[in-house]
CSV table of C-alpha atoms and ligand atoms in Angstrom, one decimal:
chain,number,residue,atom,x,y,z
H,1,MET,CA,21.5,-21.4,4.1
H,2,THR,CA,18.6,-19.7,5.8
H,3,ASP,CA,17.0,-21.2,8.9
H,4,SER,CA,14.1,-19.9,10.9
H,5,SER,CA,12.3,-21.0,13.9
H,6,TYR,CA,9.7,-18.2,13.8
H,7,PRO,CA,6.3,-19.9,14.1
H,8,PRO,CA,3.4,-19.4,11.7
H,9,ILE,CA,0.4,-17.6,13.1
H,10,SER,CA,-1.5,-20.8,13.8
H,11,GLU,CA,1.0,-21.7,16.4
H,12,GLN,CA,0.7,-18.2,18.0
H,13,LEU,CA,-3.0,-17.9,18.6
H,14,ASP,CA,-5.0,-19.4,21.4
H,15,ASP,CA,-8.2,-20.1,19.5
H,16,VAL,CA,-7.1,-20.8,16.0
H,17,ASP,CA,-10.4,-22.4,14.8
H,18,ASP,CA,-12.5,-19.4,15.7
H,19,ALA,CA,-9.9,-17.1,14.2
H,20,ARG,CA,-10.0,-19.0,11.0
H,21,THR,CA,-13.7,-19.0,10.7
H,22,GLU,CA,-13.8,-15.2,11.2
H,23,GLY,CA,-10.9,-14.6,8.8
H,24,ARG,CA,-12.7,-16.7,6.2
H,25,ARG,CA,-15.9,-14.8,6.6
H,26,LYS,CA,-14.0,-11.6,5.9
H,27,MET,CA,-12.3,-13.1,2.9
H,28,ASP,CA,-15.6,-14.3,1.5
H,29,TRP,CA,-17.0,-10.8,1.7
H,30,ALA,CA,-14.0,-9.3,0.0
H,31,ALA,CA,-14.0,-12.0,-2.7
H,32,GLN,CA,-17.6,-11.2,-3.6
H,33,HIS,CA,-16.4,-7.7,-4.7
H,34,MET,CA,-13.2,-8.8,-6.5
H,35,PRO,CA,-14.3,-9.8,-10.0
H,36,ILE,CA,-10.8,-9.3,-11.4
H,37,LEU,CA,-9.1,-11.7,-9.0
H,38,GLU,CA,-12.0,-14.2,-9.5
H,39,HIS,CA,-11.4,-14.1,-13.3
H,40,VAL,CA,-7.6,-14.4,-12.9
H,41,ARG,CA,-8.0,-17.2,-10.3
H,42,GLU,CA,-10.1,-19.3,-12.7
H,43,GLU,CA,-7.4,-18.9,-15.3
H,44,PHE,CA,-4.7,-19.8,-12.9
H,45,LEU,CA,-6.7,-22.9,-11.6
H,46,ALA,CA,-6.9,-24.1,-15.2
H,47,ASP,CA,-3.4,-23.3,-16.4
H,48,GLN,CA,-1.4,-23.8,-13.1
H,49,PRO,CA,1.2,-21.2,-14.2
H,50,PHE,CA,3.1,-21.3,-10.9
H,51,GLU,CA,3.5,-25.0,-10.4
H,52,GLY,CA,6.8,-25.7,-8.6
H,53,GLU,CA,7.3,-22.0,-7.8
H,54,ARG,CA,7.8,-20.5,-4.3
H,55,ILE,CA,6.3,-17.1,-3.8
H,56,ALA,CA,7.4,-14.9,-0.8
H,57,MET,CA,5.1,-12.0,0.1
H,58,ALA,CA,5.3,-9.1,2.5
H,59,MET,CA,2.0,-7.2,2.4
H,60,HIS,CA,-0.8,-5.9,4.6
H,61,VAL,CA,-2.3,-9.1,5.7
H,62,GLU,CA,-6.1,-8.5,5.6
H,63,ALA,CA,-9.0,-9.9,3.7
H,64,LYS,CA,-8.3,-8.5,0.2
H,65,THR,CA,-4.6,-9.3,0.3
H,66,ALA,CA,-5.6,-12.8,1.4
H,67,ILE,CA,-7.6,-13.2,-1.9
H,68,LEU,CA,-4.5,-12.4,-3.8
H,69,VAL,CA,-2.4,-14.8,-1.8
H,70,GLU,CA,-5.0,-17.6,-2.4
H,71,THR,CA,-5.1,-16.7,-6.1
H,72,LEU,CA,-1.4,-17.2,-6.4
H,73,ALA,CA,-1.5,-20.4,-4.4
H,74,ASP,CA,-4.4,-21.7,-6.6
H,75,GLY,CA,-2.1,-21.2,-9.6
H,76,GLY,CA,0.1,-23.9,-8.2
H,77,ALA,CA,2.6,-21.9,-6.0
H,78,GLU,CA,3.7,-22.5,-2.6
H,79,VAL,CA,3.3,-19.2,-0.8
H,80,ALA,CA,4.9,-17.8,2.3
H,81,VAL,CA,3.4,-14.5,3.7
H,82,THR,CA,4.1,-12.0,6.3
H,83,GLY,CA,3.0,-8.4,7.0
H,84,CYS,CA,4.5,-5.2,5.8
H,85,ASN,CA,3.5,-3.1,8.8
H,86,PRO,CA,3.3,-4.2,12.4
H,87,LEU,CA,-0.2,-2.7,12.8
H,88,SER,CA,-2.0,-3.7,9.6
H,89,THR,CA,-2.4,-7.4,10.1
H,90,HIS,CA,-5.7,-9.0,10.8
H,91,ASP,CA,-4.8,-12.1,12.9
H,92,ASP,CA,-7.9,-13.9,11.9
H,93,VAL,CA,-7.3,-13.5,8.2
H,94,SER,CA,-3.7,-14.5,8.8
H,95,ALA,CA,-4.9,-17.7,10.5
H,96,ALA,CA,-7.4,-18.5,7.7
H,97,LEU,CA,-4.6,-18.1,5.1
H,98,ASP,CA,-2.3,-20.3,7.1
H,99,ALA,CA,-5.0,-23.1,7.0
H,100,HIS,CA,-4.5,-23.4,3.2
H,101,GLU,CA,-2.2,-26.3,2.4
H,102,ASN,CA,0.0,-24.4,0.1
H,103,ILE,CA,0.2,-21.2,2.2
H,104,THR,CA,2.3,-20.5,5.3
H,105,CYS,CA,1.4,-17.2,7.0
H,106,TYR,CA,3.6,-15.5,9.7
H,107,ALA,CA,1.8,-12.1,9.9
H,108,LYS,CA,0.7,-11.1,13.4
H,109,ARG,CA,-0.7,-7.8,14.5
H,110,GLY,CA,1.2,-5.6,17.0
H,111,VAL,CA,4.6,-7.3,16.7
H,112,ASP,CA,7.8,-5.5,17.8
H,113,ASP,CA,10.6,-4.7,15.4
H,114,GLU,CA,12.4,-7.9,16.3
H,115,GLU,CA,9.4,-10.2,15.5
H,116,TYR,CA,8.6,-8.2,12.4
H,117,TYR,CA,12.0,-9.0,10.9
H,118,ALA,CA,12.0,-12.6,12.3
H,119,ALA,CA,8.8,-13.1,10.4
H,120,ILE,CA,10.4,-11.7,7.2
H,121,GLU,CA,13.3,-14.1,7.7
H,122,ALA,CA,10.9,-16.9,8.1
H,123,VAL,CA,9.3,-16.1,4.8
H,124,ILE,CA,12.7,-15.9,3.1
H,125,ALA,CA,13.6,-19.3,4.6
H,126,HIS,CA,11.2,-20.8,2.1
H,127,GLU,CA,13.8,-19.9,-0.5
H,128,PRO,CA,11.5,-18.0,-2.9
H,129,THR,CA,11.6,-18.0,-6.7
H,130,VAL,CA,9.4,-14.9,-6.8
H,131,THR,CA,8.9,-12.0,-4.3
H,132,VAL,CA,5.9,-9.7,-3.9
H,133,ASP,CA,6.5,-6.7,-1.7
H,134,ASP,CA,4.7,-3.7,-0.4
H,135,GLY,CA,7.4,-1.4,0.7
H,136,MET,CA,10.5,-3.4,-0.5
H,137,ASP,CA,11.3,-5.0,2.8
H,138,LEU,CA,11.7,-8.5,1.3
H,139,VAL,CA,14.0,-7.4,-1.5
H,140,ALA,CA,16.1,-5.3,1.0
H,141,ALA,CA,16.4,-8.3,3.5
H,142,ILE,CA,17.3,-10.7,0.7
H,143,HIS,CA,20.0,-8.5,-0.8
H,144,GLU,CA,21.4,-7.6,2.6
H,145,ASP,CA,21.3,-10.8,4.4
H,146,TYR,CA,20.7,-13.7,1.9
H,147,PRO,CA,22.4,-12.8,-1.3
H,148,GLU,CA,23.0,-16.5,-1.9
H,149,LEU,CA,19.3,-16.8,-2.7
H,150,ILE,CA,19.3,-14.3,-5.5
H,151,ASP,CA,20.4,-16.8,-8.2
H,152,GLY,CA,17.3,-18.8,-7.5
H,153,ILE,CA,14.9,-15.8,-7.8
H,154,VAL,CA,13.3,-15.2,-11.1
H,155,GLY,CA,11.9,-11.8,-10.2
H,156,GLY,CA,9.5,-9.7,-8.1
H,157,ALA,CA,6.7,-7.2,-8.0
H,158,GLU,CA,6.3,-4.1,-5.9
H,159,GLU,CA,3.0,-2.6,-4.7
H,160,THR,CA,3.6,0.9,-3.5
H,161,THR,CA,5.1,4.3,-4.3
H,162,THR,CA,7.7,4.2,-1.5
H,163,GLY,CA,8.8,0.6,-2.5
H,164,VAL,CA,9.3,1.6,-6.1
H,165,HIS,CA,11.1,4.7,-5.0
H,166,ARG,CA,13.5,2.6,-2.9
H,167,LEU,CA,13.9,0.1,-5.7
H,168,ARG,CA,14.8,2.8,-8.2
H,169,ALA,CA,17.4,4.2,-5.8
H,170,MET,CA,18.8,0.7,-5.4
H,171,ASP,CA,18.8,0.2,-9.2
H,172,ASP,CA,20.5,3.6,-9.7
H,173,ASP,CA,23.3,2.4,-7.4
H,174,GLY,CA,23.6,-0.8,-9.4
H,175,ALA,CA,22.6,-2.8,-6.3
H,176,LEU,CA,19.3,-4.4,-7.5
H,177,GLU,CA,20.2,-7.9,-8.6
H,178,TYR,CA,16.9,-9.3,-9.9
H,179,PRO,CA,14.1,-7.8,-12.0
H,180,VAL,CA,11.1,-6.2,-10.2
H,181,PHE,CA,7.9,-4.8,-11.7
H,182,ALA,CA,6.8,-1.4,-10.6
H,183,VAL,CA,3.2,-2.3,-10.1
H,184,ASN,CA,2.5,1.0,-8.4
H,185,ASP,CA,3.3,3.0,-11.5
H,186,THR,CA,0.5,1.4,-13.6
H,187,PRO,CA,-2.6,3.5,-14.5
H,188,MET,CA,-4.8,0.7,-13.1
H,189,LYS,CA,-3.0,1.0,-9.7
H,190,ARG,CA,-2.1,4.6,-9.1
H,191,LEU,CA,-5.1,6.4,-10.7
H,192,PHE,CA,-7.5,4.4,-8.5
H,193,ASP,CA,-5.7,2.8,-5.5
H,194,ASN,CA,-3.5,5.8,-4.7
H,195,VAL,CA,-6.1,8.5,-5.5
H,196,HIS,CA,-9.5,7.0,-4.5
H,197,GLY,CA,-8.2,4.3,-2.2
H,198,THR,CA,-6.0,6.4,-0.1
H,199,GLY,CA,-8.4,9.4,-0.2
H,200,GLU,CA,-11.4,7.4,0.9
H,201,SER,CA,-9.8,5.0,3.4
H,202,SER,CA,-7.7,7.6,5.2
H,203,LEU,CA,-10.6,10.0,5.7
H,204,ALA,CA,-12.9,7.2,6.7
H,205,SER,CA,-10.3,5.8,9.3
H,206,ILE,CA,-9.8,9.3,10.8
H,207,ALA,CA,-13.5,9.9,11.0
H,208,MET,CA,-14.2,6.6,12.6
H,209,THR,CA,-11.3,6.8,15.0
H,210,THR,CA,-12.1,10.3,16.3
H,211,ASN,CA,-16.0,10.5,15.6
H,212,LEU,CA,-15.3,14.1,14.4
H,213,SER,CA,-16.6,15.9,11.3
H,214,TRP,CA,-14.7,17.1,8.2
H,215,ALA,CA,-17.1,19.9,7.5
H,216,GLY,CA,-15.7,23.4,8.1
H,217,LYS,CA,-12.3,22.0,9.1
H,218,ASN,CA,-9.0,23.3,7.8
H,219,VAL,CA,-7.4,20.1,6.5
H,220,VAL,CA,-3.7,20.4,5.7
H,221,VAL,CA,-2.6,17.8,3.1
H,222,ALA,CA,1.2,17.5,2.9
H,223,GLY,CA,2.2,16.3,-0.6
H,224,TYR,CA,0.2,16.6,-3.8
H,225,GLY,CA,1.2,13.4,-5.5
H,226,TYR,CA,-1.4,10.8,-6.4
H,227,CYS,CA,-2.2,10.0,-2.7
H,228,GLY,CA,-2.3,13.8,-1.8
H,229,LYS,CA,-4.6,14.4,-4.7
H,230,GLY,CA,-7.0,11.8,-3.5
H,231,VAL,CA,-7.0,13.0,0.1
H,232,ALA,CA,-7.4,16.7,-1.0
H,233,LYS,CA,-10.3,15.8,-3.4
H,234,LYS,CA,-12.2,13.7,-0.9
H,235,ALA,CA,-11.6,16.1,2.0
H,236,ALA,CA,-13.0,18.9,-0.2
H,237,GLY,CA,-16.0,16.6,-1.0
H,238,GLN,CA,-16.6,16.4,2.8
H,239,ASN,CA,-16.8,20.2,3.0
H,240,ALA,CA,-13.4,20.7,4.5
H,241,ASN,CA,-11.3,23.7,3.6
H,242,VAL,CA,-8.2,22.1,2.0
H,243,ILE,CA,-4.7,23.5,2.3
H,244,VAL,CA,-1.9,21.8,0.4
H,245,THR,CA,1.9,21.9,1.1
H,246,GLU,CA,4.3,21.0,-1.6
H,247,VAL,CA,8.0,21.1,-2.5
H,248,GLU,CA,7.6,20.6,-6.2
H,249,PRO,CA,6.7,23.8,-8.2
H,250,ARG,CA,4.4,22.1,-10.7
H,251,ARG,CA,2.5,20.1,-8.2
H,252,ALA,CA,2.1,23.3,-6.0
H,253,LEU,CA,0.8,25.1,-9.1
H,254,GLU,CA,-1.5,22.2,-9.9
H,255,ALA,CA,-2.9,22.3,-6.4
H,256,HIS,CA,-3.3,26.1,-6.7
H,257,MET,CA,-5.2,25.8,-10.0
H,258,GLU,CA,-7.4,23.1,-8.4
H,259,GLY,CA,-8.6,25.7,-6.0
H,260,TYR,CA,-6.8,24.7,-2.9
H,261,GLU,CA,-4.8,27.1,-0.7
H,262,VAL,CA,-1.1,26.4,-1.1
H,263,MET,CA,1.3,27.6,1.6
H,264,PRO,CA,4.4,26.4,3.5
H,265,MET,CA,4.0,24.0,6.3
H,266,ALA,CA,5.3,26.7,8.7
H,267,GLU,CA,2.1,28.8,7.9
H,268,ALA,CA,-0.3,25.9,7.6
H,269,ALA,CA,0.7,24.7,11.1
H,270,GLU,CA,-0.9,27.8,12.6
H,271,VAL,CA,-4.3,27.4,10.9
H,272,GLY,CA,-4.7,23.6,10.4
H,273,ASP,CA,-7.3,21.5,12.3
H,274,VAL,CA,-6.2,18.2,10.8
H,275,PHE,CA,-2.8,17.4,9.2
H,276,LEU,CA,-2.4,14.5,6.9
H,277,THR,CA,1.0,13.6,5.3
H,278,THR,CA,1.2,11.8,2.1
H,279,THR,CA,4.7,12.7,0.9
H,280,GLY,CA,6.8,9.5,1.4
H,281,ASN,CA,9.5,11.6,2.8
H,282,ARG,CA,10.7,12.1,6.3
H,283,ASP,CA,10.4,15.1,8.7
H,284,VAL,CA,7.5,16.7,7.0
H,285,ILE,CA,5.9,17.9,10.3
H,286,VAL,CA,8.6,18.8,12.9
H,287,GLU,CA,9.3,20.7,16.1
H,288,GLU,CA,8.9,24.2,14.6
H,289,HIS,CA,5.4,23.2,13.4
H,290,PHE,CA,4.3,21.6,16.6
H,291,GLU,CA,5.3,24.8,18.3
H,292,LYS,CA,2.7,26.8,16.3
H,293,MET,CA,-0.2,24.3,16.2
H,294,GLN,CA,-3.6,25.0,17.8
H,295,ASP,CA,-4.9,23.0,20.8
H,296,GLY,CA,-6.8,19.8,19.7
H,297,VAL,CA,-5.3,19.3,16.2
H,298,LEU,CA,-5.3,15.9,14.7
H,299,LEU,CA,-2.1,14.5,13.1
H,300,ALA,CA,-2.1,11.5,10.8
H,301,ASN,CA,0.0,10.0,8.1
H,302,ALA,CA,-1.0,8.2,5.0
H,303,GLY,CA,2.5,7.6,3.6
H,304,HIS,CA,4.0,4.0,3.8
H,305,PHE,CA,6.4,4.6,6.6
H,306,ASP,CA,6.0,6.4,10.1
H,307,ILE,CA,8.6,9.0,9.4
H,308,GLU,CA,6.7,11.9,8.1
H,309,ILE,CA,5.6,13.3,11.5
H,310,ASP,CA,8.6,13.7,13.9
H,311,LEU,CA,7.1,11.9,16.9
H,312,GLU,CA,10.4,11.8,18.8
H,313,ALA,CA,10.5,15.6,18.8
H,314,LEU,CA,6.9,15.8,19.8
H,315,ASP,CA,7.5,13.4,22.6
H,316,ASP,CA,10.4,15.6,23.8
H,317,LEU,CA,8.2,18.6,23.7
H,318,ALA,CA,5.4,17.0,25.6
H,319,VAL,CA,5.0,17.1,29.3
H,320,ASP,CA,2.3,14.4,29.2
H,321,ARG,CA,1.1,11.7,26.8
H,322,TYR,CA,-2.0,9.6,27.1
H,323,GLU,CA,-4.3,7.6,25.0
H,324,ALA,CA,-7.3,9.9,24.4
H,325,ARG,CA,-9.2,7.3,22.5
H,326,ASP,CA,-8.5,3.9,20.9
H,327,GLY,CA,-6.0,4.8,18.2
H,328,VAL,CA,-5.4,8.4,19.4
H,329,ASP,CA,-2.4,9.5,21.5
H,330,ALA,CA,-2.7,13.0,23.0
H,331,TYR,CA,0.6,14.8,23.5
H,332,GLU,CA,0.1,17.6,26.0
H,333,LEU,CA,2.5,20.5,25.8
H,334,GLU,CA,3.7,22.7,28.6
H,335,ASP,CA,1.2,25.5,27.7
H,336,GLY,CA,-1.6,23.0,27.9
H,337,ARG,CA,-2.1,22.4,24.1
H,338,ARG,CA,-3.0,18.9,23.1
H,339,LEU,CA,-1.7,17.5,19.8
H,340,ASN,CA,-3.5,14.3,18.9
H,341,VAL,CA,-1.6,11.7,16.9
H,342,ILE,CA,-3.6,9.0,15.2
H,343,ALA,CA,-2.3,5.4,14.8
H,344,GLU,CA,1.1,6.3,16.1
H,345,GLY,CA,1.8,8.1,12.9
H,346,ARG,CA,1.7,4.9,10.9
H,347,LEU,CA,-0.3,4.7,7.7
H,348,VAL,CA,-3.6,5.6,9.0
H,349,ASN,CA,-5.9,3.8,6.6
H,350,LEU,CA,-4.4,0.5,7.7
H,351,ALA,CA,-2.9,1.0,11.2
H,352,ALA,CA,-5.7,2.6,13.2
H,353,PRO,CA,-7.6,0.1,15.2
H,354,VAL,CA,-10.8,0.5,13.1
H,355,SER,CA,-9.0,0.6,9.8
H,356,LEU,CA,-9.8,-1.8,7.0
H,357,GLY,CA,-7.3,-0.6,4.3
H,358,HIS,CA,-8.4,0.6,0.9
H,359,PRO,CA,-11.8,-0.3,-0.4
H,360,VAL,CA,-12.2,-3.7,-1.9
H,361,GLU,CA,-12.8,-2.5,-5.5
H,362,VAL,CA,-9.5,-0.7,-5.8
H,363,MET,CA,-7.5,-3.4,-4.3
H,364,ASP,CA,-9.0,-5.8,-6.8
H,365,GLN,CA,-7.5,-3.7,-9.5
H,366,SER,CA,-4.0,-3.4,-7.8
H,367,PHE,CA,-3.9,-7.0,-7.0
H,368,GLY,CA,-5.1,-8.0,-10.4
H,369,VAL,CA,-2.1,-6.2,-11.8
H,370,GLN,CA,0.1,-8.0,-9.2
H,371,ALA,CA,-1.3,-11.4,-10.2
H,372,VAL,CA,-0.6,-11.0,-13.9
H,373,CYS,CA,2.8,-9.5,-13.2
H,374,VAL,CA,3.8,-12.6,-11.4
H,375,ARG,CA,2.6,-14.7,-14.3
H,376,GLU,CA,4.5,-12.5,-16.8
H,377,MET,CA,7.7,-12.6,-14.8
H,378,LEU,CA,7.6,-16.4,-14.8
H,379,GLU,CA,6.4,-16.8,-18.4
H,380,ASN,CA,8.8,-14.4,-20.0
H,381,SER,CA,11.7,-14.3,-17.6
H,382,ASP,CA,14.3,-14.0,-20.4
H,383,GLU,CA,12.9,-10.6,-21.2
H,384,TYR,CA,13.6,-9.0,-17.8
H,385,ASP,CA,17.2,-8.1,-16.7
H,386,ALA,CA,18.0,-7.2,-13.1
H,387,GLY,CA,16.4,-3.8,-12.3
H,388,VAL,CA,13.1,-2.0,-12.1
H,389,HIS,CA,10.7,-2.7,-14.9
H,390,ASP,CA,7.6,-0.9,-16.0
H,391,VAL,CA,4.6,-3.2,-16.2
H,392,PRO,CA,3.8,-3.9,-19.9
H,393,ASP,CA,0.8,-1.8,-20.9
H,394,GLU,CA,-1.1,-4.9,-22.3
H,395,LEU,CA,-1.1,-6.4,-18.9
H,396,ASP,CA,-2.6,-3.3,-17.4
H,397,GLU,CA,-5.1,-3.1,-20.2
H,398,GLU,CA,-6.0,-6.8,-19.7
H,399,ILE,CA,-7.0,-5.9,-16.1
H,400,ALA,CA,-9.1,-2.9,-17.1
H,401,GLU,CA,-10.9,-5.0,-19.7
H,402,ILE,CA,-11.8,-7.6,-17.1
H,403,LYS,CA,-13.1,-4.9,-14.7
H,404,LEU,CA,-15.2,-3.2,-17.5
H,405,GLU,CA,-16.7,-6.4,-18.5
H,406,ALA,CA,-17.5,-7.2,-14.9
H,407,GLU,CA,-19.2,-3.8,-14.5
H,408,GLY,CA,-21.1,-4.3,-17.7
H,409,VAL,CA,-19.5,-1.1,-19.1
H,410,GLU,CA,-19.1,-1.1,-22.9
H,411,TYR,CA,-16.7,1.2,-24.7
H,412,ASP,CA,-15.7,2.0,-28.3
H,413,SER,CA,-12.8,0.8,-30.3
H,414,LEU,CA,-10.9,2.5,-33.1
H,415,SER,CA,-11.9,2.0,-36.7
H,416,ALA,CA,-9.1,1.0,-39.2
H,417,THR,CA,-9.1,4.5,-40.6
H,418,GLN,CA,-8.7,6.0,-37.1
H,419,ARG,CA,-5.9,3.6,-36.2
H,420,GLU,CA,-4.1,4.4,-39.4
H,421,TYR,CA,-4.6,8.2,-38.7
H,422,MET,CA,-3.2,8.0,-35.2
H,423,GLY,CA,-0.2,6.0,-36.4
H,424,SER,CA,0.8,8.4,-39.2
H,425,TRP,CA,2.7,11.7,-39.2
H,426,ASP,CA,1.8,13.0,-42.7
H,427,HIS,CA,-1.8,14.1,-42.1
H,428,GLY,CA,-1.7,17.9,-41.8
H,429,THR,CA,-4.4,20.6,-42.4
B,1,LIG,N1,-3.0,-1.1,0.5
B,1,LIG,N2,-3.4,-2.4,0.8
B,1,LIG,C1,-4.5,-2.2,1.4
B,1,LIG,N3,-4.8,-4.6,1.6
B,1,LIG,O1,-6.3,-3.2,2.5
B,1,LIG,N4,-4.9,-1.0,1.5
B,1,LIG,C2,-3.9,-0.3,0.9
B,1,LIG,C3,-5.3,-3.4,1.9
B,1,LIG,C4,-1.7,-0.9,-0.2
B,1,LIG,C5,-1.8,0.2,-1.3
B,1,LIG,O2,-1.8,-0.4,-2.5
B,1,LIG,C6,-0.6,1.1,-1.1
B,1,LIG,O3,0.2,1.2,-2.2
B,1,LIG,C7,0.2,0.3,0.1
B,1,LIG,O4,-0.9,-0.4,0.8
B,1,LIG,C8,0.9,1.2,1.0
B,1,LIG,O5,1.6,0.3,1.9
């Protein structure tokens, strides 16, 4: 059975009390802007749907995520949490969470690979009945190293595009042995979090990190999925000239029809001022591109993993490397050009020193879906076999309705005649 001696954050900080106070302050601010989780939390407090359950989570441990964690704990669960990226954790929030009697938090900022996985194992040692992932690291570690726990796991939920992509690959191989909801794929998540959240927070993080303007810049957005669309749209809104690179013909065409320049990365490399990768794939910006870039360019990644920009190749090319600013590494090439990499090529909206992740409002939506997915998985576990599952549409609608009510937005509903019309095939001309 699993055994872990990795300590929770409270045992790793010098001044835990101060950290907890500051973490709680950040959480209070976030909570004020999360009406969906507030609503769901009240329901969970009354119904205690998670009594006796153990929920394991690997997510970006900051204030908004902390509100989700508390919401699940307030529903009666024992929750064990760690980070899903070594640079996105806020230690103070981690400490505030760890103070909750039903929560153990292992997340710590700046951990190396070994500590990162030790913390994941510490979470798994709680022998979860439910997993909540952002990037699928928990599912992977459980299947690879602790398969004996799978029988006790009712199911899981996955937050992000990359995690869902990995899960589907695992499912196609017949290797996924418990059910997992693809939270990312719901309209309430990806039309808001991926588009507006990634767009706003990536651009804001880059601007804050560099103190440079978007206006008049050539901004190269690699990938025109939901995240790329958001980044492109917001960059255009900041008066940048947006160039899109794509490998999928319909998306390339979509970007073209949206009015962006579309070209291969090999050409974009020559003219770009800022490069932002959002593909979820590896080796998007590589040596041949570095060779052509102008002096002073900014390179950043908004995809889940730090594999989109080939930093090893850049390091090999460079004759010098230094920290130009907090969160900016300048790689100086032999001919004197400096290529500036932000946040070590890790997802820039969470990993740059000033980053705060997506805006609170969109995370309220994504985490609202997460919370009702955990409820659904436990309430109706018989309905979900091992594999990736779409989130039932009613759950997604439930979250949209809570949000609309909180915003005071009223909307129409179908009349009986309209409903009949939409459900029939025999009304012609
Ligand atoms: N994300 N989380 C935050 N907690 O501040 N910001 C973004 C936060 C999630 C987002 O839902 C995305 O799918 C994922 O991070 C990528 O790792």
